[in-house]
Coordinates of C-alpha atoms in Angstrom, one line a residue:
X1 CA 167.4 -62.0 54.5
X2 CA 168.6 -63.3 51.2
X3 CA 169.0 -61.7 47.8
X4 CA 166.8 -63.6 45.3
X5 CA 168.5 -64.4 42.1
X6 CA 166.2 -67.0 40.6
X7 CA 162.7 -68.1 41.4
X8 CA 160.4 -70.7 39.8
X9 CA 157.5 -73.0 40.6
X10 CA 157.7 -76.7 41.4
X11 CA 154.7 -78.3 39.8
X12 CA 156.0 -81.1 37.5
X13 CA 158.9 -83.4 37.2
X14 CA 160.3 -81.1 34.5
X15 CA 160.6 -78.4 37.2
X16 CA 162.8 -80.9 39.2
X17 CA 165.1 -81.3 36.2
X18 CA 165.4 -77.5 35.9
X19 CA 166.2 -77.2 39.6
X20 CA 169.0 -79.7 39.4
X21 CA 170.4 -78.0 36.3
X22 CA 170.4 -74.6 37.9
X23 CA 172.0 -75.8 41.2
X24 CA 174.8 -77.5 39.1
X25 CA 175.2 -74.2 37.2
X26 CA 175.4 -72.0 40.3
X27 CA 177.9 -74.4 42.1
X28 CA 180.1 -74.4 39.1
X29 CA 180.2 -70.6 39.0
X30 CA 181.1 -70.3 42.7
X31 CA 184.0 -72.8 42.1
X32 CA 182.7 -76.0 43.6
X33 CA 184.3 -79.2 42.5
X34 CA 182.6 -82.0 40.7
X35 CA 181.8 -84.1 43.8
X36 CA 180.5 -81.0 45.7
X37 CA 178.3 -80.1 42.8
X38 CA 176.9 -83.6 42.7
X39 CA 176.2 -83.6 46.5
X40 CA 174.5 -80.1 46.3
X41 CA 172.4 -81.2 43.3
X42 CA 171.4 -84.5 45.0
X43 CA 170.4 -82.8 48.2
X44 CA 168.4 -80.1 46.3
X45 CA 166.6 -82.8 44.2
X46 CA 165.7 -84.9 47.2
X47 CA 164.1 -81.9 49.0
X48 CA 162.4 -80.6 45.8
X49 CA 160.9 -84.1 45.2
X50 CA 159.4 -84.1 48.7
X51 CA 158.0 -80.6 48.0
X52 CA 156.4 -81.9 44.8
X53 CA 155.0 -84.9 46.6
X54 CA 153.5 -82.5 49.3
X55 CA 151.4 -80.8 46.5
X56 CA 154.1 -78.5 44.9
X57 CA 155.5 -75.3 45.9
X58 CA 158.2 -72.7 45.0
X59 CA 162.0 -72.7 44.7
X60 CA 164.4 -69.7 45.2
X61 CA 168.1 -69.5 44.6
X62 CA 169.7 -66.5 46.3
X63 CA 172.7 -65.0 48.1
X64 CA 172.7 -65.2 51.8
X65 CA 174.7 -63.4 54.5
X66 CA 178.3 -64.2 54.5
X67 CA 178.2 -64.5 50.7
X68 CA 176.9 -68.1 50.7
X69 CA 174.6 -69.7 48.2
X70 CA 171.0 -70.3 49.6
X71 CA 168.3 -72.6 48.2
X72 CA 164.8 -72.1 49.7
X73 CA 162.0 -74.6 49.0
X74 CA 158.5 -73.7 50.3
X75 CA 155.3 -75.8 50.2
X76 CA 151.9 -75.4 51.7
X77 CA 152.0 -79.2 52.5
X78 CA 153.9 -81.1 55.1
X79 CA 157.4 -82.7 54.7
X80 CA 159.0 -85.4 56.9
X81 CA 161.4 -83.6 59.3
X82 CA 163.9 -86.6 58.8
X83 CA 164.5 -85.3 55.3
X84 CA 166.6 -82.5 56.8
X85 CA 169.0 -85.0 58.5
X86 CA 169.7 -86.7 55.2
X87 CA 170.3 -83.3 53.4
X88 CA 172.7 -82.1 56.1
X89 CA 175.1 -85.0 55.2
X90 CA 175.4 -83.5 51.7
X91 CA 175.4 -79.7 52.3
X92 CA 176.8 -77.4 55.0
X93 CA 173.5 -76.7 56.6
X94 CA 169.8 -77.6 56.1
X95 CA 167.0 -76.1 58.2
X96 CA 163.3 -77.3 58.0
X97 CA 160.6 -75.3 59.6
X98 CA 156.8 -76.1 59.6
X99 CA 153.7 -74.3 60.8
X100 CA 150.0 -74.1 59.9
X101 CA 150.8 -72.3 56.6
X102 CA 153.1 -75.1 55.4
X103 CA 156.8 -76.1 55.3
X104 CA 160.0 -74.2 54.4
X105 CA 163.4 -76.0 53.8
X106 CA 166.5 -73.9 53.6
X107 CA 169.8 -75.3 52.2
X108 CA 173.0 -73.4 52.8
X109 CA 175.6 -74.1 50.2
X110 CA 179.0 -72.9 51.2
X111 CA 181.7 -72.7 48.4
X112 CA 185.2 -74.2 48.9
X113 CA 186.6 -70.7 49.6
X114 CA 184.1 -70.3 52.5
X115 CA 182.4 -67.5 50.8
X116 CA 181.5 -66.2 47.3
X117 CA 184.1 -63.8 46.0
X118 CA 182.8 -60.3 44.9
X119 CA 183.9 -60.7 41.4
X120 CA 182.0 -64.1 41.2
X121 CA 178.8 -62.6 42.7
X122 CA 178.4 -60.3 39.7
X123 CA 178.8 -63.3 37.3
X124 CA 176.4 -65.4 39.4
X125 CA 173.8 -62.6 39.2
X126 CA 174.2 -62.2 35.4
X127 CA 174.1 -65.9 34.5
X128 CA 171.2 -66.8 36.8
X129 CA 169.2 -63.8 35.4
X130 CA 169.8 -65.1 31.9
X131 CA 168.8 -68.6 33.0
X132 CA 165.6 -67.1 34.4
X133 CA 164.8 -65.5 31.1
X134 CA 165.6 -68.7 29.3
X135 CA 163.4 -70.7 31.6
X136 CA 160.5 -68.1 31.2
X137 CA 160.8 -68.3 27.4
X138 CA 160.9 -72.1 27.5
X139 CA 157.8 -72.1 29.8
X140 CA 156.0 -69.6 27.5
X141 CA 156.9 -71.7 24.5
X142 CA 155.7 -74.9 26.2
X143 CA 152.5 -73.1 27.3
X144 CA 152.0 -71.8 23.7
X145 CA 152.4 -75.3 22.4
X146 CA 149.9 -76.6 24.9
X147 CA 147.4 -73.8 23.9
X148 CA 147.9 -74.6 20.2
X149 CA 147.3 -78.3 20.9
X150 CA 144.2 -77.4 22.9
X151 CA 142.9 -75.1 20.2
X152 CA 143.5 -77.7 17.6
X153 CA 141.5 -80.2 19.7
X154 CA 138.8 -77.6 20.2
X155 CA 138.6 -77.0 16.4
X156 CA 138.3 -80.8 15.8
X157 CA 135.5 -80.9 18.5
X158 CA 133.7 -77.9 16.9
X159 CA 133.9 -79.5 13.5
X160 CA 132.5 -82.8 15.0
X161 CA 129.7 -80.8 16.7
X162 CA 128.8 -79.1 13.4
X163 CA 128.7 -82.4 11.7
X164 CA 126.4 -83.8 14.4
X165 CA 124.2 -80.7 14.2
X166 CA 124.0 -81.0 10.4
X167 CA 122.9 -84.6 10.7
X168 CA 120.5 -83.6 13.4
X169 CA 119.0 -80.8 11.2
X170 CA 118.7 -83.2 8.3
X171 CA 117.0 -85.9 10.3
X172 CA 114.5 -83.3 11.7
X173 CA 113.9 -82.0 8.2
X174 CA 113.0 -85.4 6.8
X175 CA 111.0 -86.8 9.7
X176 CA 107.4 -87.5 8.9
X177 CA 106.4 -86.3 12.3
X178 CA 106.3 -82.8 13.8
X179 CA 109.0 -82.5 16.6
X180 CA 108.2 -79.7 19.1
X181 CA 109.5 -78.1 22.3
X182 CA 107.4 -75.8 24.5
X183 CA 107.0 -74.3 27.9
X184 CA 104.4 -75.3 30.5
X185 CA 101.9 -73.0 28.9
X186 CA 102.1 -74.7 25.5
X187 CA 104.1 -71.8 23.9
X188 CA 106.3 -73.5 21.2
X189 CA 110.0 -72.8 21.4
X190 CA 110.9 -75.0 18.4
X191 CA 109.3 -77.0 15.7
X192 CA 110.9 -78.8 12.7
X193 CA 109.9 -78.0 9.1
X194 CA 107.1 -80.7 9.2
X195 CA 105.1 -78.2 11.2
X196 CA 104.7 -75.9 8.2
X197 CA 103.7 -78.7 5.8
X198 CA 101.2 -80.2 8.3
X199 CA 99.6 -77.0 9.6
X200 CA 100.5 -74.2 7.1
X201 CA 101.9 -72.2 10.0
X202 CA 105.4 -70.7 10.2
X203 CA 108.1 -72.8 11.8
X204 CA 110.1 -69.6 12.7
X205 CA 107.1 -68.2 14.6
X206 CA 105.0 -71.2 15.6
X207 CA 103.0 -69.5 18.4
X208 CA 100.9 -71.6 20.8
X209 CA 100.6 -75.4 20.3
X210 CA 96.8 -75.3 20.9
X211 CA 96.2 -72.7 18.1
X212 CA 96.6 -75.3 15.5
X213 CA 94.0 -77.6 17.0
X214 CA 90.3 -77.3 15.8
X215 CA 88.1 -75.4 18.1
X216 CA 85.9 -78.4 18.9
X217 CA 88.8 -80.4 20.3
X218 CA 90.8 -77.5 21.9
X219 CA 89.1 -77.6 25.4
X220 CA 89.6 -81.3 25.7
X221 CA 93.3 -81.1 24.7
X222 CA 93.9 -78.1 27.1
X223 CA 92.4 -80.1 29.9
X224 CA 94.6 -83.1 29.2
X225 CA 97.6 -80.7 29.0
X226 CA 96.8 -79.0 32.3
X227 CA 96.5 -82.4 34.0
X228 CA 99.9 -83.5 32.6
X229 CA 101.6 -80.4 33.6
X230 CA 100.3 -80.6 37.2
X231 CA 101.3 -84.2 37.5
X232 CA 104.6 -83.9 35.6
X233 CA 103.6 -86.9 33.6
X234 CA 103.7 -87.5 29.8
X235 CA 100.7 -86.5 27.6
X236 CA 99.2 -88.6 24.8
X237 CA 96.0 -87.3 23.1
X238 CA 94.3 -87.8 19.7
X239 CA 92.9 -84.6 18.2
X240 CA 92.3 -82.9 14.9
X241 CA 94.6 -80.2 13.5
X242 CA 93.6 -77.4 11.1
X243 CA 95.6 -78.6 8.0
X244 CA 97.7 -76.6 5.6
X245 CA 94.7 -76.1 3.3
X246 CA 92.1 -75.7 6.0
X247 CA 91.2 -79.3 6.2
X248 CA 91.0 -81.2 9.4
X249 CA 93.4 -84.0 10.0
X250 CA 93.5 -86.5 12.9
X251 CA 96.9 -86.5 14.7
X252 CA 98.4 -88.1 17.8
X253 CA 100.1 -85.5 20.0
X254 CA 102.4 -87.0 22.6
X255 CA 105.2 -85.4 24.7
X256 CA 106.9 -85.5 28.1
X257 CA 108.5 -83.1 30.5
X258 CA 112.3 -82.6 30.2
X259 CA 114.2 -81.9 33.4
X260 CA 117.6 -80.4 34.0
X261 CA 119.1 -80.5 37.5
X262 CA 115.9 -81.9 38.9
X263 CA 113.8 -78.9 37.6
X264 CA 111.4 -79.1 34.7
X265 CA 112.6 -76.7 32.0
X266 CA 110.4 -77.5 29.0
X267 CA 108.3 -80.1 27.2
X268 CA 109.5 -82.2 24.2
X269 CA 107.3 -84.2 22.0
X270 CA 106.0 -85.1 18.5
X271 CA 102.8 -84.9 16.5
X272 CA 102.1 -88.0 14.3
X273 CA 99.6 -87.9 11.4
X274 CA 97.1 -90.7 12.1
X275 CA 94.4 -89.4 9.8
X276 CA 94.0 -92.4 7.5
X277 CA 94.2 -94.8 10.4
X278 CA 91.7 -92.9 12.4
X279 CA 89.2 -92.7 9.5
X280 CA 89.5 -96.5 9.1
X281 CA 88.8 -96.8 12.8
X282 CA 85.8 -94.6 12.6
X283 CA 84.5 -96.4 9.5
X284 CA 85.1 -99.8 11.3
X285 CA 83.2 -98.5 14.4
X286 CA 80.4 -97.2 12.2
X287 CA 80.1 -100.6 10.4
X288 CA 80.0 -102.4 13.7
X289 CA 77.3 -100.1 15.0
X290 CA 75.4 -100.6 11.7
X291 CA 75.7 -104.4 12.0
X292 CA 74.6 -104.3 15.7
X293 CA 71.6 -102.1 14.8
X294 CA 70.6 -104.3 12.0
X295 CA 70.8 -107.4 14.2
X296 CA 68.7 -105.6 16.8
X297 CA 66.1 -104.5 14.3
X298 CA 65.7 -108.0 12.8
X299 CA 65.8 -109.6 16.2
X300 CA 63.5 -107.2 18.0
X301 CA 61.5 -104.7 15.8
X302 CA 60.5 -107.1 13.1
X303 CA 59.6 -109.9 15.6
X304 CA 56.4 -108.0 16.7
X305 CA 54.7 -107.8 13.3
X306 CA 55.8 -111.3 12.4
X307 CA 54.3 -112.6 15.6
X308 CA 51.0 -110.9 14.8
X309 CA 51.0 -112.4 11.2
X310 CA 51.8 -115.9 12.6
X311 CA 49.1 -115.6 15.3
X312 CA 46.5 -114.4 12.8
X313 CA 47.4 -117.1 10.3
X314 CA 46.9 -119.8 13.0
X315 CA 43.6 -118.3 14.1
X316 CA 42.4 -118.5 10.4
X317 CA 43.2 -122.1 10.4
X318 CA 41.2 -122.7 13.5
X319 CA 38.3 -120.3 12.8
X320 CA 38.3 -119.9 9.0
X321 CA 34.5 -120.6 8.8
X322 CA 33.7 -117.5 10.8
X323 CA 33.4 -114.6 8.3
X324 CA 33.7 -111.9 10.9
X325 CA 36.8 -113.4 12.5
X326 CA 38.3 -114.2 9.1
X327 CA 38.0 -110.5 8.0
X328 CA 39.6 -109.3 11.3
X329 CA 42.5 -111.7 11.1
X330 CA 43.1 -110.9 7.4
X331 CA 43.1 -107.2 8.3
X332 CA 45.8 -107.8 11.0
X333 CA 47.9 -109.8 8.6
X334 CA 47.7 -107.1 5.9
X335 CA 48.5 -104.3 8.4
X336 CA 51.5 -106.1 9.9
X337 CA 52.8 -107.0 6.4
X338 CA 52.6 -103.3 5.5
X339 CA 54.3 -102.5 8.8
X340 CA 57.1 -105.0 8.1
X341 CA 57.5 -103.7 4.5
X342 CA 57.9 -100.1 5.8
X343 CA 60.5 -101.2 8.2
X344 CA 62.4 -103.2 5.5
X345 CA 62.2 -100.2 3.1
X346 CA 63.5 -97.9 5.8
X347 CA 66.3 -100.2 6.6
X348 CA 67.2 -100.5 2.9
X349 CA 67.3 -96.7 2.6
X350 CA 69.4 -96.4 5.7
X351 CA 71.8 -99.1 4.4
X352 CA 72.1 -97.1 1.1
X353 CA 73.1 -94.0 2.9
X354 CA 75.6 -95.7 5.1
X355 CA 77.3 -97.5 2.2
X356 CA 77.4 -94.3 0.0
X357 CA 75.0 -95.6 -2.6
X358 CA 72.8 -93.3 -4.7
X359 CA 69.5 -92.6 -3.0
X360 CA 67.7 -90.8 -5.7
X361 CA 67.0 -91.7 -9.4
X362 CA 66.2 -89.7 -12.4
X363 CA 64.8 -86.3 -11.8
X364 CA 61.8 -84.8 -13.7
X365 CA 59.6 -81.8 -13.3
X366 CA 56.7 -82.4 -11.0
X367 CA 53.9 -80.3 -9.4
X368 CA 54.9 -80.0 -5.7
X369 CA 51.4 -78.7 -4.9
X370 CA 49.8 -81.7 -6.6
X371 CA 51.9 -84.1 -4.5
X372 CA 50.7 -82.3 -1.3
X373 CA 47.1 -82.6 -2.5
X374 CA 47.4 -86.2 -3.2
X375 CA 48.9 -86.9 0.3
X376 CA 46.2 -84.9 1.9
X377 CA 43.5 -86.9 0.1
X378 CA 45.0 -90.2 1.3
X379 CA 45.3 -88.9 4.9
X380 CA 41.6 -87.9 4.8
X381 CA 40.7 -91.5 3.9
X382 CA 42.9 -93.1 6.5
X383 CA 42.2 -90.6 9.2
X384 CA 38.8 -89.2 8.5
X385 CA 38.6 -87.5 11.9
X386 CA 41.6 -85.3 11.1
X387 CA 41.4 -81.9 9.4
X388 CA 44.1 -81.7 6.6
X389 CA 44.6 -78.3 4.8
X390 CA 46.7 -77.6 1.8
X391 CA 48.0 -74.0 1.2
X392 CA 50.2 -72.3 -1.4
X393 CA 50.0 -71.6 -5.1
X394 CA 47.9 -73.8 -7.3
X395 CA 51.0 -75.0 -9.2
X396 CA 54.6 -75.2 -8.1
X397 CA 57.0 -77.0 -10.4
X398 CA 60.3 -78.6 -9.1
X399 CA 62.7 -81.1 -10.7
X400 CA 63.0 -84.1 -8.4
X401 CA 62.8 -87.8 -8.0
X402 CA 59.0 -87.8 -7.6
X403 CA 58.9 -91.2 -5.7
X404 CA 61.5 -90.0 -3.2
X405 CA 59.8 -86.6 -2.6
X406 CA 56.5 -88.5 -2.0
X407 CA 58.3 -90.8 0.5
X408 CA 59.9 -87.8 2.3
X409 CA 56.6 -85.8 2.6
X410 CA 54.8 -89.0 3.5
X411 CA 57.2 -89.5 6.4
X412 CA 56.6 -86.0 7.7
X413 CA 52.8 -86.4 7.3
X414 CA 52.9 -89.7 9.2
X415 CA 54.8 -88.1 12.0
X416 CA 52.3 -85.3 12.2
X417 CA 49.3 -87.7 12.2
X418 CA 50.9 -89.8 15.0
X419 CA 52.1 -87.0 17.3
X420 CA 49.7 -84.2 16.4
X421 CA 46.7 -83.2 18.5
X422 CA 43.5 -84.7 17.0
X423 CA 41.5 -81.5 17.4
X424 CA 44.1 -79.3 15.7
X425 CA 44.4 -78.8 11.9
X426 CA 47.3 -80.4 10.0
X427 CA 48.6 -77.8 7.4
X428 CA 50.6 -78.7 4.3
X429 CA 52.1 -75.7 2.6
X430 CA 54.0 -75.2 -0.6
X431 CA 56.0 -72.0 -1.3
X432 CA 59.0 -70.8 -3.2
X433 CA 60.7 -68.4 -5.5
X434 CA 62.7 -68.6 -8.7
X435 CA 65.4 -70.7 -7.2
X436 CA 64.0 -72.7 -4.2
X437 CA 60.9 -74.5 -3.2
X438 CA 59.8 -74.9 0.4
X439 CA 57.4 -77.7 1.4
X440 CA 56.2 -77.5 5.0
X441 CA 54.0 -79.7 7.3
X442 CA 52.7 -77.9 10.4
X443 CA 50.7 -79.4 13.2
X444 CA 50.2 -78.8 16.9
X445 CA 51.6 -81.3 19.4
X446 CA 53.5 -81.7 22.6
X447 CA 56.7 -79.6 22.3
X448 CA 59.8 -81.6 21.5
X449 CA 62.4 -81.4 24.3
X450 CA 65.5 -79.3 23.2
X451 CA 67.9 -82.2 23.9
X452 CA 65.9 -84.5 21.5
X453 CA 65.4 -81.7 18.9
X454 CA 69.1 -81.3 18.5
X455 CA 69.5 -84.9 17.3
X456 CA 66.1 -85.4 15.7
X457 CA 67.4 -86.1 12.2
X458 CA 69.9 -88.7 13.5
X459 CA 69.2 -92.4 12.8
X460 CA 67.2 -94.4 15.3
X461 CA 66.0 -91.2 17.1
X462 CA 62.4 -90.4 18.1
X463 CA 60.8 -87.2 19.2
X464 CA 59.0 -88.8 22.2
X465 CA 59.0 -92.1 23.9
X466 CA 55.8 -94.2 23.6
X467 CA 52.9 -93.4 21.4
X468 CA 51.8 -94.9 18.2
X469 CA 55.0 -93.9 16.4
X470 CA 57.1 -95.9 18.9
X471 CA 56.3 -98.9 16.7
X472 CA 58.6 -97.4 14.0
X473 CA 62.4 -97.6 13.8
X474 CA 63.2 -93.9 14.3
X475 CA 64.5 -93.6 10.7
X476 CA 61.8 -91.5 9.2
X477 CA 63.3 -88.1 9.7
X478 CA 66.8 -89.4 9.0
X479 CA 65.6 -90.5 5.6
X480 CA 63.8 -87.3 5.0
X481 CA 67.0 -85.3 5.4
X482 CA 69.0 -87.8 3.3
X483 CA 66.4 -87.4 0.4
X484 CA 66.5 -83.6 0.8
X485 CA 70.3 -83.5 0.8
X486 CA 70.6 -85.9 -2.2
X487 CA 68.6 -83.3 -4.2
X488 CA 70.9 -80.5 -3.1
X489 CA 68.5 -79.2 -0.4
X490 CA 68.0 -79.5 3.3
X491 CA 65.4 -80.5 5.9
X492 CA 64.6 -78.6 9.1
X493 CA 62.3 -79.1 12.1
X494 CA 61.3 -76.5 14.7
X495 CA 59.2 -76.9 17.9
X496 CA 57.6 -73.8 19.4
X497 CA 56.6 -73.5 23.0
X498 CA 53.0 -73.0 22.1
X499 CA 53.0 -76.5 20.5
X500 CA 53.4 -75.7 16.8
X501 CA 55.7 -78.2 15.1
X502 CA 57.0 -77.2 11.7
X503 CA 58.9 -79.6 9.4
X504 CA 60.2 -78.2 6.2
X505 CA 61.9 -79.6 3.1
X506 CA 63.7 -77.0 1.0
X507 CA 64.8 -78.0 -2.5
X508 CA 66.4 -76.3 -5.6
X509 CA 63.8 -75.6 -8.4
X510 CA 66.2 -76.9 -11.0
X511 CA 68.3 -80.0 -10.9
X512 CA 72.1 -79.4 -10.5
X513 CA 73.2 -82.8 -11.7
X514 CA 72.8 -86.5 -11.0
X515 CA 71.8 -88.0 -7.8
X516 CA 74.2 -87.6 -4.9
X517 CA 75.3 -90.0 -2.2
X518 CA 74.6 -89.1 1.3
X519 CA 76.9 -91.3 3.4
X520 CA 78.7 -89.3 6.1
X521 CA 82.0 -87.8 5.0
X522 CA 85.0 -86.9 7.1
X523 CA 87.7 -84.7 5.6

């Protein structure tokens, strides 16, 4: 057993310097000469350095039995046993013991008198205790300095982080795209301020990503999202958002899963406004389709009447002396010229609507009932076998482009004569009130299939395949609706299961302004 007078850790080279200094101080107090003090300090330093090399440990200066000075050095590592032999040449005794818990080296320092005198022991206790306090204060001061240095570095790092965050926030605020983060369900966790200007929704409470997408596109985007989540792959989809003022805008939504530690935590992406580019693409596709249709019409639909005209002309050259044949060939020429003219007129009207040109001219008051009567009279001449009935008030005034209204009603009447049952009456009806006029053509025919009825007013569509009307272009009803809408009205067509087909043009009684364009518009 020893009486501990001074204890400290051996962790750094500084601790070795403190050890040597305290051994020299203790040896001087107990009366050792200069050479002895040097030998003791050297032995202690050699052992302490081995302890430090073994991973560090602890040093204790104390009073042993027989009033001798003891230095214990303990480490959890291993020390070469030969070290004790070298230390024994410098001090009275050195004992090294090792086990599984580590190594202990004990140096016994015997003063010149053979023992430490009682009056010296008190002084040794006092001065070593003072040294312990001084060492503790020094250690605390050094630790405080290290903490202050670390705190200063931390403040510098925090200031740098704040500068980076400020730059980050500024960049996010000025980006033209929406930057977003969400979970696997599409619930937004963050959006930059562009979200508000693009959608009119709060950036603080953005809600679900899909809520800003128009209802028509939402199922398709959800399906794309579900597939991306299941596959853990990026998503890239074009869709339309509900804009800040309720207007639809085309955007490109793209994002990718973000992983941490091999596990997907969230989705990060952007929304880019492609509205103008998309409209140009749509317009370009529409013009290409228009061009292809025109080429198809000129190359196919007009070929048939031109062939009839050419054939009839050649037959006239060969058989012009035969009056009966001449009359038949001339009739074919006239009919096919009329057919070609109708096709060309329809194509010109279609072209006007596609290019946004005005379709109607100056409006003037006309008698709608009178127009129906005139069309009915013409039909009775060309189709004497058909019963054509006009109903409604004797006079019904409406402000319209009279030629265009005759054209629209003529198209409806031509369809009714082509598709209608020959044994059923064809009814033309005029009706209205102080604000609106409704002009209706009714006939009985084969019901129109619902899938065709839904697109019946689109260009190049027909109610049925085959039949006499298959010789047309499928533009008649499209032009009817275009004329109605150019007047501020609408065209509708219904098909009942019992075979009654009703086509109606509804127009305002009074003109609301100049003629309108009817080219398709996209907000």
